[in-house]
XYZ file of C-alpha atoms in Angstrom:
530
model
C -32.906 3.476 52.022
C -31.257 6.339 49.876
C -28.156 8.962 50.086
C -28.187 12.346 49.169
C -26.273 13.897 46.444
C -23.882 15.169 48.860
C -22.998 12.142 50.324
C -21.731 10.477 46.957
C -17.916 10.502 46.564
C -17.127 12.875 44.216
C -15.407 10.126 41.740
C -19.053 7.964 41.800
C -21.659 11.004 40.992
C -23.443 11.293 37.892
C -23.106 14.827 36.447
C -23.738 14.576 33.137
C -26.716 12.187 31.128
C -25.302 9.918 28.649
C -27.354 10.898 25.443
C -26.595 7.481 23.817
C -27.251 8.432 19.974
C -25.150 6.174 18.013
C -24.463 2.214 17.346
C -22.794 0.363 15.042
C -23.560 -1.168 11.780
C -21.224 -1.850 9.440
C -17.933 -0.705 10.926
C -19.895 2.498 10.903
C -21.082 4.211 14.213
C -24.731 5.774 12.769
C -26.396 8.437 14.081
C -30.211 7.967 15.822
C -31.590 10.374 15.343
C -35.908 8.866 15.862
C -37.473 7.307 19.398
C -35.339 6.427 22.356
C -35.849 5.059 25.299
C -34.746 7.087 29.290
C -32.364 4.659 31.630
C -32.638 5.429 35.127
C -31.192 3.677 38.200
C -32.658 2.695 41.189
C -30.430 4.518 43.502
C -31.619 8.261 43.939
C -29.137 11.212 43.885
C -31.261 13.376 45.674
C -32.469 14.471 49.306
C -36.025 13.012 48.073
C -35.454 9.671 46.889
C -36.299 9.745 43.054
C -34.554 7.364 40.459
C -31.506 8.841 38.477
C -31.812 9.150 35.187
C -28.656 8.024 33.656
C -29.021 8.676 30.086
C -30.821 7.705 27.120
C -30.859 4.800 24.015
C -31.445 4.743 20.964
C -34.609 2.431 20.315
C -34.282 0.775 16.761
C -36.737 -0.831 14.955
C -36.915 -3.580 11.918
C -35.165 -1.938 9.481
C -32.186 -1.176 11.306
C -32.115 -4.801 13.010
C -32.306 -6.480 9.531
C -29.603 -3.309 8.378
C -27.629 -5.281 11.283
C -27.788 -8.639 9.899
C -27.160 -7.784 6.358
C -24.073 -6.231 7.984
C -23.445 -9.236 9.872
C -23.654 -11.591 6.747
C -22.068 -9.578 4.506
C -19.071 -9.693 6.379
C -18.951 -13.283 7.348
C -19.394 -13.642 2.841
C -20.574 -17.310 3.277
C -17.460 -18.295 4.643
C -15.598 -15.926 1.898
C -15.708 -12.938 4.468
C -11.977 -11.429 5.447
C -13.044 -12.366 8.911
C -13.409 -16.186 9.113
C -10.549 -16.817 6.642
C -8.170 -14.448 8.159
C -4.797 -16.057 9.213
C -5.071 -16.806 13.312
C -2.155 -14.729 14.016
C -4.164 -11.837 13.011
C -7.653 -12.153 14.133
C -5.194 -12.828 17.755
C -4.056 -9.113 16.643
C -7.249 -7.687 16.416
C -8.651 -9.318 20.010
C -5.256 -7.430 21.424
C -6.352 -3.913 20.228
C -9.396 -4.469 21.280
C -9.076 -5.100 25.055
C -5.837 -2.917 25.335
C -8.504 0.053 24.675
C -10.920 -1.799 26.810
C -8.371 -1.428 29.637
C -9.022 2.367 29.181
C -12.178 2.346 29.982
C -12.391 0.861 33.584
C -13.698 3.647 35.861
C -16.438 4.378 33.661
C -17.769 1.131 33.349
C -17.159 0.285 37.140
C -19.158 3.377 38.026
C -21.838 2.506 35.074
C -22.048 -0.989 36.885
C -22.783 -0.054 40.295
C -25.313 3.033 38.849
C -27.061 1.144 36.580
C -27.315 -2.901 38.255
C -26.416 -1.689 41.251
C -23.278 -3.983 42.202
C -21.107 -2.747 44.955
C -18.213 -1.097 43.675
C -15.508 -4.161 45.269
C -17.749 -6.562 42.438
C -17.892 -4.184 39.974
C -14.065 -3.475 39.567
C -13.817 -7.857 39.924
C -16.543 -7.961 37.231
C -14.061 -5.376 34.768
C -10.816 -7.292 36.064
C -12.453 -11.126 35.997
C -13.334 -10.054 31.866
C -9.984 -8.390 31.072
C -8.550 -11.633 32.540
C -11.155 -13.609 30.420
C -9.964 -11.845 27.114
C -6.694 -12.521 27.674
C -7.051 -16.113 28.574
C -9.687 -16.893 25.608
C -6.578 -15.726 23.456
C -4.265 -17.708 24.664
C -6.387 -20.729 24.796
C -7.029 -19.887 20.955
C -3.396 -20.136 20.675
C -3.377 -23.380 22.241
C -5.740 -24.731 19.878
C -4.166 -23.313 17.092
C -1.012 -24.828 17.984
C -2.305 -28.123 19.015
C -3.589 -28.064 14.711
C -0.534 -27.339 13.378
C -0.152 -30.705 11.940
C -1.312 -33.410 9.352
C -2.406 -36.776 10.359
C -2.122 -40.005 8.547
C -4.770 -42.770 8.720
C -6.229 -45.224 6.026
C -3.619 -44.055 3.409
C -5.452 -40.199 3.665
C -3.557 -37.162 4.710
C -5.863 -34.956 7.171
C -5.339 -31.468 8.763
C -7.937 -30.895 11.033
C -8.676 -27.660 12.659
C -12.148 -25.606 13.644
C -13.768 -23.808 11.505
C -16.700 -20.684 12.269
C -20.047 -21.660 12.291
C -21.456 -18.124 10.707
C -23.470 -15.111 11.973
C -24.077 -15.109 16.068
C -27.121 -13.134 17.505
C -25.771 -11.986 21.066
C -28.079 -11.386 23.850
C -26.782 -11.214 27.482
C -27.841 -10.462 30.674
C -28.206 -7.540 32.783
C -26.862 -9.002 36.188
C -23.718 -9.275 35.012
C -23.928 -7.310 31.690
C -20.148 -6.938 31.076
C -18.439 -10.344 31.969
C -21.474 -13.151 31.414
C -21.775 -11.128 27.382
C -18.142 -11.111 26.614
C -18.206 -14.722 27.839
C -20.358 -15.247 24.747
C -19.349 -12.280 22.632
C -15.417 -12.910 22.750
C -14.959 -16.578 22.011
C -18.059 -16.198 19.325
C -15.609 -13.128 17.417
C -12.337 -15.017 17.822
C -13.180 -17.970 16.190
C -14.119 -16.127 12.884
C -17.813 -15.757 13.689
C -19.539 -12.380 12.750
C -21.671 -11.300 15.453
C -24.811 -8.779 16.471
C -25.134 -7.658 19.911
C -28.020 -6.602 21.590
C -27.506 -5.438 25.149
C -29.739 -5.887 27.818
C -32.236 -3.423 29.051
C -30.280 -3.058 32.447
C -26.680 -2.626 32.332
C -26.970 -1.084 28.512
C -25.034 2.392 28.945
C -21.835 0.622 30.274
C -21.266 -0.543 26.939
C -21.271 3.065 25.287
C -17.322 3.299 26.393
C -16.767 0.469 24.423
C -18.332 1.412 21.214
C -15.447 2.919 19.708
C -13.092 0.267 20.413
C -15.713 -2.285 18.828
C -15.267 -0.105 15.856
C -11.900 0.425 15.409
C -10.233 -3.227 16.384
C -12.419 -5.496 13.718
C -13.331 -5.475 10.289
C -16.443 -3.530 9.482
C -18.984 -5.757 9.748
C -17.995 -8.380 11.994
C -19.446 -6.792 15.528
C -22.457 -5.073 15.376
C -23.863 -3.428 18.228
C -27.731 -2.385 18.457
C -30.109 -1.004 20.866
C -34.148 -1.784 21.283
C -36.578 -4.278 22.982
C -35.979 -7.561 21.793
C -38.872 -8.436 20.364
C -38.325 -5.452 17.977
C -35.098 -5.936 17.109
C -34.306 -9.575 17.986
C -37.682 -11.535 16.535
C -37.278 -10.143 12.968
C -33.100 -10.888 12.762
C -34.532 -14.794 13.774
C -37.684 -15.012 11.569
C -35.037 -14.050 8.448
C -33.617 -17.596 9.242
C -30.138 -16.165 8.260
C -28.900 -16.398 11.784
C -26.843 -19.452 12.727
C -25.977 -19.022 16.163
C -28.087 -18.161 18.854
C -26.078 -17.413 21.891
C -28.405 -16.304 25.212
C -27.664 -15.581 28.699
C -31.497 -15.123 30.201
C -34.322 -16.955 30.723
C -35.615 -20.117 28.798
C -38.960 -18.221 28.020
C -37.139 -15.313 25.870
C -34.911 -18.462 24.285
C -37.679 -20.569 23.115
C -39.647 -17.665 22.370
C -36.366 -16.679 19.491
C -35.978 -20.103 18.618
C -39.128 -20.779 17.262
C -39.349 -17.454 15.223
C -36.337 -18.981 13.370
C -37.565 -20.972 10.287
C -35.015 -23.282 10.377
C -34.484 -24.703 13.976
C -32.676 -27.724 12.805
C -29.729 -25.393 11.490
C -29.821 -23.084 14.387
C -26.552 -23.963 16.617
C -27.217 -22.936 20.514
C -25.229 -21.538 23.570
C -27.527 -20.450 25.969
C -27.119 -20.261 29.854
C -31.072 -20.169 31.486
C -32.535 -20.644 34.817
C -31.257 -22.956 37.392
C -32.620 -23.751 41.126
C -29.581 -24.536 42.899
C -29.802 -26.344 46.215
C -27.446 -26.531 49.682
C -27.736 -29.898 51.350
C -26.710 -29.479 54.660
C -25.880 -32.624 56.662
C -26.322 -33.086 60.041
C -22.015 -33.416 60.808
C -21.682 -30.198 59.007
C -19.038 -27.391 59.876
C -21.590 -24.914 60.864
C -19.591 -21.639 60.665
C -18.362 -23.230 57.223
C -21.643 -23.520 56.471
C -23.097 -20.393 57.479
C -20.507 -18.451 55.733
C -20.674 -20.455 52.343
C -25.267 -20.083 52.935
C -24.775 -16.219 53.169
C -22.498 -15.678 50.454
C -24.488 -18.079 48.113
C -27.884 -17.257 49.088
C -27.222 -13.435 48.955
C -23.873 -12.370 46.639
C -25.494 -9.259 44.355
C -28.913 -10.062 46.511
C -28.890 -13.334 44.944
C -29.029 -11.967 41.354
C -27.136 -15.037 39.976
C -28.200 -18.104 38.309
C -25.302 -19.643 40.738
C -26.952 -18.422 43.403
C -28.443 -20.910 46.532
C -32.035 -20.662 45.731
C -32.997 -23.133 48.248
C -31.555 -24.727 51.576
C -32.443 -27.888 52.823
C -30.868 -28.802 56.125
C -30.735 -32.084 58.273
C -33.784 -32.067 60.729
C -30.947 -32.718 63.664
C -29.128 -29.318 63.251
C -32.028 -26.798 61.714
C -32.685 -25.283 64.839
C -29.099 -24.265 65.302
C -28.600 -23.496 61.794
C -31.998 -21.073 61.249
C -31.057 -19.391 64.470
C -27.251 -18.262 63.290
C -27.944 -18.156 60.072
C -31.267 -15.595 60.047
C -29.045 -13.566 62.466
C -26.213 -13.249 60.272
C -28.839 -12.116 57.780
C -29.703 -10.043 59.938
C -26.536 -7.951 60.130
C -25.614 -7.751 56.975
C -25.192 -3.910 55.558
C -27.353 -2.274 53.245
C -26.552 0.684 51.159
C -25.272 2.355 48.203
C -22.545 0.624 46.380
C -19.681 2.798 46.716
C -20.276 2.145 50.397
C -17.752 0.251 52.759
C -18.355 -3.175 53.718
C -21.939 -2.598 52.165
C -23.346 -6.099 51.403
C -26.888 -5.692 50.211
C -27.551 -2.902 47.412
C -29.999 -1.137 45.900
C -32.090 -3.505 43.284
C -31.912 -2.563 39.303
C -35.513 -3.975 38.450
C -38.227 -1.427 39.625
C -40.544 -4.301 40.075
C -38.624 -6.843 41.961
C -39.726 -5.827 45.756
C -43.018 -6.235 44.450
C -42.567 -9.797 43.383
C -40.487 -10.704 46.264
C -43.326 -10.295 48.553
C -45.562 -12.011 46.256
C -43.407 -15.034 46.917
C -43.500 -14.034 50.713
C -46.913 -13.363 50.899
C -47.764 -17.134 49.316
C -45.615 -18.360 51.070
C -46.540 -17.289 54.934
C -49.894 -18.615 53.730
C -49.147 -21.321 53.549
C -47.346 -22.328 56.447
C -44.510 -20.350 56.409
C -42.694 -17.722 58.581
C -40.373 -15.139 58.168
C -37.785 -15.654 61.124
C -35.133 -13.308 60.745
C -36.596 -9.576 62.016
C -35.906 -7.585 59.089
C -36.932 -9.858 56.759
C -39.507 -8.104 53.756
C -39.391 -4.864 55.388
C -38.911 -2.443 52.223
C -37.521 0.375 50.847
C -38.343 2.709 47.670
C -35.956 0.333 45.639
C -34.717 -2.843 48.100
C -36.628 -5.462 50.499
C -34.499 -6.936 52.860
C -33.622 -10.654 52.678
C -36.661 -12.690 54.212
C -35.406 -16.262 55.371
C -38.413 -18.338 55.239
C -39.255 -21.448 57.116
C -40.324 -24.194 56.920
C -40.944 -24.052 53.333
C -43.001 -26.860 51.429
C -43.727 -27.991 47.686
C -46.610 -26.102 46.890
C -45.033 -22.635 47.621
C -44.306 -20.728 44.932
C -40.644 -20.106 46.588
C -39.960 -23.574 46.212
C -40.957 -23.641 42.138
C -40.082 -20.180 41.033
C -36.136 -18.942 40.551
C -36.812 -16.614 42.784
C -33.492 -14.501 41.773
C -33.452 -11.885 44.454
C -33.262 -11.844 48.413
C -35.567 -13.931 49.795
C -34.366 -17.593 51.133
C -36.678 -20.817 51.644
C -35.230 -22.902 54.526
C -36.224 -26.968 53.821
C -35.830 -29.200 56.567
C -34.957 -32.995 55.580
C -34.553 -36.356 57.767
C -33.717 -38.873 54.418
C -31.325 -37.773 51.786
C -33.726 -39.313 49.155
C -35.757 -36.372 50.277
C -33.735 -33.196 48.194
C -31.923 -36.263 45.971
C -35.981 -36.765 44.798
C -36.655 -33.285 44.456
C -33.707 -32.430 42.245
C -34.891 -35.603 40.177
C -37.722 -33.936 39.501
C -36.378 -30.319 39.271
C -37.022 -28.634 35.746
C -32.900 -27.600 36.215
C -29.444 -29.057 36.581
C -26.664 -26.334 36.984
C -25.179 -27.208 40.574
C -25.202 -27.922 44.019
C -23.425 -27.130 47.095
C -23.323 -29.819 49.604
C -21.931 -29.358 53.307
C -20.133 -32.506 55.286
C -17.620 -34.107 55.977
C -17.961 -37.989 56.626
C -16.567 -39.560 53.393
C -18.983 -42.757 53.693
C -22.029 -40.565 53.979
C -20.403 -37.552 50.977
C -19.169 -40.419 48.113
C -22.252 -42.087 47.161
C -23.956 -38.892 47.468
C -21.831 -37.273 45.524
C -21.774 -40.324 43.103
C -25.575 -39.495 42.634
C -24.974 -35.608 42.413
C -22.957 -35.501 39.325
C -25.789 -37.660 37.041
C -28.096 -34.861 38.441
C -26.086 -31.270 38.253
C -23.275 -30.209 36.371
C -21.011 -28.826 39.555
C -20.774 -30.325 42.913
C -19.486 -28.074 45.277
C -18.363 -29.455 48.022
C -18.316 -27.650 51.564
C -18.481 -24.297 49.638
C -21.576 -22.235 47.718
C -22.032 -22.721 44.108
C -20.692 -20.210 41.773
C -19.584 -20.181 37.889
C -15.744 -19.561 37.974
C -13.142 -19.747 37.928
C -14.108 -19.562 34.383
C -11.362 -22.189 32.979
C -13.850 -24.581 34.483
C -17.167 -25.918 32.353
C -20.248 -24.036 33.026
C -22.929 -25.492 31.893
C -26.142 -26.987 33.097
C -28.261 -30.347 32.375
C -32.222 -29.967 31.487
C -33.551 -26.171 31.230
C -30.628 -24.751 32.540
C -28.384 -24.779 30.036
C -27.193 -25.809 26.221
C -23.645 -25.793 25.390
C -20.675 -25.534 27.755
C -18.685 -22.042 28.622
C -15.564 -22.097 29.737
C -12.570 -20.246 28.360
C -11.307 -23.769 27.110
C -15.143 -25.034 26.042
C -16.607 -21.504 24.406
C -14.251 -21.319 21.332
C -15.265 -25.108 20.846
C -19.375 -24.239 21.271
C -18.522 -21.583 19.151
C -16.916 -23.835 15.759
C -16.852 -26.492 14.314
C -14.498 -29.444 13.661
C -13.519 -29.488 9.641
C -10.497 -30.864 7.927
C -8.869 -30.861 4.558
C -8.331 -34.244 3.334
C -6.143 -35.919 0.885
C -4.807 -39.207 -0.380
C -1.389 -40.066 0.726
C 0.034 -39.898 -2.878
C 2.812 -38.159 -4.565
C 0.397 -36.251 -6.695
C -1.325 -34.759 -3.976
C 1.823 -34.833 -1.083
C 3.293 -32.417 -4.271
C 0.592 -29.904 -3.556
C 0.111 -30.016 0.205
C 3.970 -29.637 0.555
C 3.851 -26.168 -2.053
C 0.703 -25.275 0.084
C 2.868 -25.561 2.836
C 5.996 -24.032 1.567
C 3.938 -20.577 0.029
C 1.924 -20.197 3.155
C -0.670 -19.123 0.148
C -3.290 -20.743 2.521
C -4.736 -19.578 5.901
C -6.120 -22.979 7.173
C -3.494 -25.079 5.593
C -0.436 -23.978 8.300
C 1.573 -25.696 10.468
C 3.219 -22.372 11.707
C 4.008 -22.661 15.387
C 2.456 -18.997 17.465
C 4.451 -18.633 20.358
């Protein structure tokens, strides 16, 4: 499926190419002027469907990744930088400018988002509000923290004021299904807490970030963001092997993250946030709700095509109600809308990755030959740039549907008669992000869930699994996560708990009190921000 030119609304069509020449280094937005790399999306903008070529990137190489790191470290100074000793009241300030001119910039990002990932404009605009919301909570909850330090405890005869401190220079890699909110989710807490960062987009969902260049520039110190362009192992593997890199924060795939770790020389300093694969499961009992049900599958098995590490990846459902449930549910499947994303009540888009239909019948393919069926009708038929949701049953171990994070639109249907049955195979799962499990007898759902929360991270009960809101922890056990990110939890995975300690003495009370008094310190402060 494809629209003409002439049936885009005029407010969604591409006119012009965004020639991407610049990024910043240095407080400095430098001109590319050597190889670059063409960005098209998947949706065509003419009668014959051909991708749209959206613009072009600058592709860096060594010498202006390690230009970025210098950058990067000579702002953070070893701790000396103006950045991470900067009074909180200030580095508050600079967060403020920043997303104030973010706000700005919200139509061409939503548009950028549903061109480039194709997300359907109603997630898009959510996507740009959800972050703007994020900003603006991450603030306050630095406030919070900040005021919940403003004080000096006593214990032992010693004097402490205890706050947290940055950890040092961040490398910044997020991902392209949700390349605005899931970066800042690193990116934001990672700045506020005094960190100096570099930021590498990913290879979808790179031009929506060109609005934001200038307000990068202009809200921080020079130095302390730094935004670059390139294939990660160009760019990314040399900034690691220089070992001068303490943070590695990663939204991806564990492959990519181990891949960066070990290029870094000194693993045992290297601090990680990274948020990786996950194989979430619905358990559906047999006393289920099944419209509940149904509507919780659909929106977890198939939200952005099921593009989302929270996504359902696999159903299992009670041997007493699967007939009933893979007969509604494949039909609702079924008749669910494909199209463009500006498109009304359009649920199913256009997919960013050229080569994901391809590998979505793989998984089909293996799976149908071994024992499989496809049994809703439009299940794997295909398009120049979708295939349409295949639900797949009965699905068993050896299929590659049931290993692989399949992270696109095809669902594998498991049926199970003992709850040891998808309790064992989450045991033995390689993940541990969440679960959604469907109910509603309390003696059968609390020693279930008693089991469920030693195995995932998020039990969701009688609803599909998904990360926000994002005050709550999201994180995962095993390969499918390291750190915590929450708007509460990132500014802690991002610092570090240090103090300034003294004996309870005149001598030194003398000092801490003129410290105090002369506000002549920026960590030493019991000022109250309101």
């Amino acid at each position: 499926m494809h629209t003409s030119f002439l049936d885009i609304p005029d407010q969604y069509k591409i006119t012009t190419e965004i020639n991407q020449n610049t990024y910043l280094v240095g407080g400095e937005l430098k001109t590319w002027a050597g190889k670059t790399a063409n960005i098209y999306s998947s949706i065509s903008s003419t009668p014959e469907y051909k991708p749209t070529l959206l613009g072009k990137i600058p592709q860096l190489g060594k010498e202006e990744a390690l230009d970025a790191l210098d950058s990067a470290c000579d702002a953070y100074g070893k701790g000396q930088g103006e950045w991470p000793t900067m009074k909180v009241i200030d580095r508050v300030a600079c967060m403020e400018k920043f997303v104030k001119q973010m706000k700005t910039k919200r139509d061409e990002i939503v548009k950028l988002l549903m061109w480039e990932i194709g997300k359907s404009l109603p997630d898009s605009e959510k996507e740009f509000d959800r972050t703007v919301d994020y900003v603006y909570d991450t603030i306050e909850e630095y406030k919070q923290l900040d005021r919940d330090s403003a004080k000096f405890e006593k214990h032992g005869g010693v004097n402490a004021h205890i706050r947290r401190g940055s950890l040092g220079v961040v490398l910044c890699l997020g991902p392209y299904n949700y390349p605005l909110n899931e970066t800042f989710a690193l990116l934001i807490p990672a700045i506020i807490m005094g960190n100096t960062v570099i930021f590498k987009p990913a290879k979808h969902g790179v031009l929506l970030i060109t609005p934001l260049l200038e307000a990068f520039q202009t809200s921080f110190p020079k130095g302390v963001v730094n935004i670059i362009y390139g294939r990660g192992r160009v760019v990314a593997t040399p900034i690691m092997e220089n070992g001068r890199v303490d943070v590695l924060a990663l939204i991806g795939n564990s492959k990519s993250a181990n891949a960066l770790q070990e290029s870094h020389p000194r693993q045992n300093r290297l601090r990680l946030v990274l948020g990786l694969e996950a194989k979430n499961p619905a358990i559906v009992l047999p006393d289920a709700d099944l419209d509940l049900t149904i509507d919780e599958c659909i929106a977890g098995t198939l939200s952005f095509n099921g593009q989302r590490c929270t996504a359902l990846k696999v159903l299992y459902v009670h041997e007493n109600i699967i007939e009933e449930f893979n007969k509604r549910f494949s039909a609702r499947v079924d008749a669910l809308q494909f199209g463009n994303p500006w498109d009304k009540a359009v649920k199913l888009t256009p997919l960013p990755e050229p080569e994901k239909p391809a590998y979505i019948q793989e998984l089909i393919d293996d799976a149908k030959e071994k024992g499989a069926a496809i049994l809703n009708e439009k299940g794997g038929k295909t398009t120049e740039n979708y295939i349409f949701p295949a639900v797949l049953y009965p699905v068993n171990k050896d299929m590659r549907v049931f290993k692989e994070e399949q992270f696109g639109p095809v669902i594998p249907v498991l049926p199970f008669k003992d709850i040891q049955e998808p309790l064992h195979d989450m045991a033995e799962s390689n993940y541990g992000q969440q679960v959604s499990v469907f109910g509603q007898n309390v003696k059968t759902l609390a020693p279930l869930i008693d089991t469920l929360v030693n195995l995932v991270c998020r039990v969701n009960l009688n609803s599909s699994c998904q990360r926000g809101p994002d005050v709550y922890p999201f994180t995962g056990r095993k390969d499918s996560a390291v750190g915590t990110l929450s708007v509460h939890d990132a500014l802690r995975s991002f610092s570090i708990r240090t103090f300034v300690a003294s004996k309870d003495n005149t001598y030194n009370n003398a000092i801490l009190n003129e410290l105090l008094d002369t506000k002549a310190s920026n960590f030493i402060s019991t000022d109250y921000i309101l």
